[in-house]
PDB file of C-alpha atoms in Angstrom:
ATOM      1  CA  MET A   1     -27.084  51.459  46.235  1.00 45.00           C
ATOM      2  CA  SER A   2     -27.543  49.056  43.343  1.00 48.00           C
ATOM      3  CA  ASP A   3     -26.831  45.277  42.956  1.00 49.00           C
ATOM      4  CA  LYS A   4     -24.073  45.811  40.321  1.00 54.00           C
ATOM      5  CA  GLY A   5     -20.904  44.125  41.156  1.00 57.00           C
ATOM      6  CA  VAL A   6     -22.264  42.041  43.896  1.00 59.00           C
ATOM      7  CA  ARG A   7     -21.475  38.289  43.503  1.00 62.00           C
ATOM      8  CA  ARG A   8     -23.572  35.665  45.081  1.00 63.00           C
ATOM      9  CA  GLY A   9     -23.303  31.956  45.127  1.00 61.00           C
ATOM     10  CA  ALA A  10     -25.445  29.959  42.562  1.00 54.00           C
ATOM     11  CA  GLY A  11     -29.037  30.082  43.731  1.00 84.00           C
ATOM     12  CA  GLU A  12     -28.306  32.243  46.701  1.00 89.00           C
ATOM     13  CA  LEU A  13     -30.634  35.147  45.526  1.00 91.00           C
ATOM     14  CA  GLU A  14     -33.424  32.742  44.799  1.00 93.00           C
ATOM     15  CA  ALA A  15     -33.025  31.115  48.168  1.00 93.00           C
ATOM     16  CA  GLN A  16     -33.276  34.546  49.778  1.00 93.00           C
ATOM     17  CA  VAL A  17     -36.470  35.374  47.909  1.00 95.00           C
ATOM     18  CA  MET A  18     -37.929  32.086  48.817  1.00 95.00           C
ATOM     19  CA  ALA A  19     -37.022  32.533  52.516  1.00 95.00           C
ATOM     20  CA  ALA A  20     -38.716  36.017  52.406  1.00 96.00           C
ATOM     21  CA  LEU A  21     -41.879  34.457  50.952  1.00 97.00           C
ATOM     22  CA  TRP A  22     -41.812  31.604  53.345  1.00 97.00           C
ATOM     23  CA  ALA A  23     -41.584  33.936  56.232  1.00 95.00           C
ATOM     24  CA  SER A  24     -44.547  35.847  55.091  1.00 95.00           C
ATOM     25  CA  ARG A  25     -48.105  34.758  56.096  1.00 90.00           C
ATOM     26  CA  THR A  26     -49.515  36.600  53.032  1.00 95.00           C
ATOM     27  CA  PRO A  27     -48.475  36.885  49.357  1.00 97.00           C
ATOM     28  CA  LEU A  28     -46.048  39.645  48.641  1.00 97.00           C
ATOM     29  CA  THR A  29     -45.457  42.187  45.862  1.00 96.00           C
ATOM     30  CA  THR A  30     -42.105  42.608  44.152  1.00 96.00           C
ATOM     31  CA  SER A  31     -41.598  45.707  46.214  1.00 95.00           C
ATOM     32  CA  GLN A  32     -42.294  43.890  49.497  1.00 95.00           C
ATOM     33  CA  VAL A  33     -39.882  41.125  48.574  1.00 96.00           C
ATOM     34  CA  GLN A  34     -37.264  43.619  47.535  1.00 95.00           C
ATOM     35  CA  ALA A  35     -37.693  45.269  50.919  1.00 94.00           C
ATOM     36  CA  GLN A  36     -37.359  41.923  52.820  1.00 93.00           C
ATOM     37  CA  VAL A  37     -34.334  40.772  50.823  1.00 91.00           C
ATOM     38  CA  GLY A  38     -32.662  44.139  50.864  1.00 83.00           C
ATOM     39  CA  ALA A  39     -29.037  44.138  50.040  1.00 70.00           C
ATOM     40  CA  GLY A  40     -29.592  47.016  47.601  1.00 84.00           C
ATOM     41  CA  LEU A  41     -31.328  44.890  45.013  1.00 87.00           C
ATOM     42  CA  ALA A  42     -32.750  46.533  42.031  1.00 91.00           C
ATOM     43  CA  TYR A  43     -36.536  46.073  41.634  1.00 93.00           C
ATOM     44  CA  ASN A  44     -36.008  44.583  38.035  1.00 93.00           C
ATOM     45  CA  THR A  45     -33.619  41.983  39.567  1.00 92.00           C
ATOM     46  CA  VAL A  46     -36.156  40.870  42.253  1.00 93.00           C
ATOM     47  CA  GLN A  47     -38.936  40.845  39.598  1.00 94.00           C
ATOM     48  CA  THR A  48     -36.800  38.634  37.231  1.00 94.00           C
ATOM     49  CA  ILE A  49     -36.039  36.298  40.109  1.00 94.00           C
ATOM     50  CA  LEU A  50     -39.763  35.992  40.960  1.00 96.00           C
ATOM     51  CA  THR A  51     -40.678  35.329  37.287  1.00 95.00           C
ATOM     52  CA  ARG A  52     -38.054  32.641  37.170  1.00 94.00           C
ATOM     53  CA  LEU A  53     -39.280  30.988  40.379  1.00 95.00           C
ATOM     54  CA  ALA A  54     -42.912  31.108  39.063  1.00 96.00           C
ATOM     55  CA  ALA A  55     -41.708  29.438  35.657  1.00 95.00           C
ATOM     56  CA  LYS A  56     -39.997  26.693  37.696  1.00 92.00           C
ATOM     57  CA  GLY A  57     -43.360  26.025  39.533  1.00 93.00           C
ATOM     58  CA  LEU A  58     -42.006  27.145  42.894  1.00 94.00           C
ATOM     59  CA  LEU A  59     -44.196  30.240  43.188  1.00 96.00           C
ATOM     60  CA  GLU A  60     -47.768  31.181  42.180  1.00 96.00           C
ATOM     61  CA  ARG A  61     -48.752  34.718  41.230  1.00 95.00           C
ATOM     62  CA  ALA A  62     -51.906  36.569  40.829  1.00 95.00           C
ATOM     63  CA  GLU A  63     -52.745  40.289  39.811  1.00 94.00           C
ATOM     64  CA  ARG A  64     -53.500  42.572  42.717  1.00 93.00           C
ATOM     65  CA  GLY A  65     -54.230  46.107  41.312  1.00 92.00           C
ATOM     66  CA  ARG A  66     -51.581  47.067  39.133  1.00 92.00           C
ATOM     67  CA  ALA A  67     -49.093  44.744  40.650  1.00 91.00           C
ATOM     68  CA  HIS A  68     -48.618  40.980  41.078  1.00 94.00           C
ATOM     69  CA  VAL A  69     -48.305  39.143  44.375  1.00 97.00           C
ATOM     70  CA  TYR A  70     -46.386  35.964  44.752  1.00 97.00           C
ATOM     71  CA  TRP A  71     -46.540  33.083  47.272  1.00 97.00           C
ATOM     72  CA  PRO A  72     -44.755  29.660  47.424  1.00 97.00           C
ATOM     73  CA  THR A  73     -46.535  26.559  46.043  1.00 96.00           C
ATOM     74  CA  LYS A  74     -44.938  24.456  48.770  1.00 95.00           C
ATOM     75  CA  ASP A  75     -43.952  25.096  52.321  1.00 93.00           C
ATOM     76  CA  GLU A  76     -40.178  25.215  53.271  1.00 93.00           C
ATOM     77  CA  ALA A  77     -39.990  21.642  54.487  1.00 94.00           C
ATOM     78  CA  SER A  78     -41.854  20.220  51.431  1.00 93.00           C
ATOM     79  CA  SER A  79     -39.700  22.133  49.137  1.00 90.00           C
ATOM     80  CA  ALA A  80     -36.366  21.134  50.764  1.00 90.00           C
ATOM     81  CA  ALA A  81     -37.593  17.487  50.842  1.00 92.00           C
ATOM     82  CA  ALA A  82     -38.286  17.592  47.138  1.00 89.00           C
ATOM     83  CA  GLN A  83     -34.791  19.038  46.438  1.00 87.00           C
ATOM     84  CA  LEU A  84     -33.223  16.247  48.455  1.00 89.00           C
ATOM     85  CA  ARG A  85     -35.162  13.624  46.522  1.00 90.00           C
ATOM     86  CA  THR A  86     -34.046  15.162  43.333  1.00 90.00           C
ATOM     87  CA  THR A  87     -30.497  15.155  44.385  1.00 89.00           C
ATOM     88  CA  LEU A  88     -30.688  11.641  45.568  1.00 91.00           C
ATOM     89  CA  ARG A  89     -32.050  10.403  42.228  1.00 91.00           C
ATOM     90  CA  ALA A  90     -29.266  11.980  40.444  1.00 92.00           C
ATOM     91  CA  VAL A  91     -26.515  10.054  42.040  1.00 90.00           C
ATOM     92  CA  GLY A  92     -25.273   6.585  41.371  1.00 89.00           C
ATOM     93  CA  ASP A  93     -24.890   5.117  44.976  1.00 90.00           C
ATOM     94  CA  ARG A  94     -27.949   6.201  46.883  1.00 90.00           C
ATOM     95  CA  GLY A  95     -27.036   4.134  49.794  1.00 91.00           C
ATOM     96  CA  LYS A  96     -23.686   5.793  50.084  1.00 92.00           C
ATOM     97  CA  VAL A  97     -25.293   9.197  49.953  1.00 90.00           C
ATOM     98  CA  LEU A  98     -27.892   8.290  52.601  1.00 90.00           C
ATOM     99  CA  ARG A  99     -25.207   6.949  54.849  1.00 91.00           C
ATOM    100  CA  GLU A 100     -23.133  10.135  54.534  1.00 92.00           C
ATOM    101  CA  PHE A 101     -26.068  12.302  55.189  1.00 90.00           C
ATOM    102  CA  ALA A 102     -27.182  10.279  58.200  1.00 90.00           C
ATOM    103  CA  ALA A 103     -23.519  10.361  59.530  1.00 93.00           C
ATOM    104  CA  GLY A 104     -23.628  14.213  59.526  1.00 94.00           C
ATOM    105  CA  LEU A 105     -26.736  14.461  61.591  1.00 93.00           C
ATOM    106  CA  ASP A 106     -26.413  15.790  65.211  1.00 94.00           C
ATOM    107  CA  ASP A 107     -27.875  13.531  68.007  1.00 94.00           C
ATOM    108  CA  ASP A 108     -31.237  15.291  68.009  1.00 95.00           C
ATOM    109  CA  GLU A 109     -31.653  14.988  64.179  1.00 93.00           C
ATOM    110  CA  ALA A 110     -30.694  11.466  64.311  1.00 92.00           C
ATOM    111  CA  GLU A 111     -33.248  10.691  67.044  1.00 93.00           C
ATOM    112  CA  ILE A 112     -36.053  12.466  64.925  1.00 94.00           C
ATOM    113  CA  LEU A 113     -35.136  10.328  61.943  1.00 91.00           C
ATOM    114  CA  ARG A 114     -34.976   7.107  64.084  1.00 91.00           C
ATOM    115  CA  GLN A 115     -38.417   7.882  65.590  1.00 92.00           C
ATOM    116  CA  TRP A 116     -39.891   8.480  62.132  1.00 91.00           C
ATOM    117  CA  LEU A 117     -38.429   5.427  60.616  1.00 90.00           C
ATOM    118  CA  SER A 118     -39.642   3.287  63.515  1.00 90.00           C
ATOM    119  CA  GLU A 119     -43.213   4.820  63.152  1.00 90.00           C
ATOM    120  CA  ARG A 120     -43.045   4.145  59.334  1.00 87.00           C
ATOM    121  CA  SER A 121     -41.958   0.537  59.807  1.00 83.00           C
ATOM    122  CA  GLY A 122     -44.965   0.081  62.290  1.00 79.00           C
ATOM    123  CA  GLU A 123     -47.516   1.202  59.702  1.00 71.00           C
ATOM    124  CA  SER A 124     -46.753  -1.858  57.538  1.00 56.00           C
TER     125      SER A 124
END
C-alpha cells in the first residue's frame, strides 16, 4: 500500500511524525518512524518530512551506521507552548484571543491555569 492519493490536513503528517518521536525514549531511524506512523507511508515520504522538520529546527539528527537517527529538540509541552506563543504574536487583539482560549478550557484545565497564575504572581 502506498501513500498516493491519501489527503491529509495541513501539518497532519508532521504532527504524526513528531508524536512518534515524542513517544520514543530513544532516537529513531526513518524506518522506525515509518513503522510507528504507519498508514502505508512511503519511506521517502517519511524521510522528506524528517528532513523538513530538522531544517525547521524541530529535530536533531545524527548518523548511526548507514542511517540517520532523529530526535525532537524540545519536549511536546515546550513545542506546543512555542506554537501558541507564535500564534498569539501573529494576532491583533491578544487579549481577546487569550479570553477565547480561557473560555474554552474545561474546569480542570482552568484550575491548573489559575493555580499557575497565582503561583507566578506570588513570585514577584
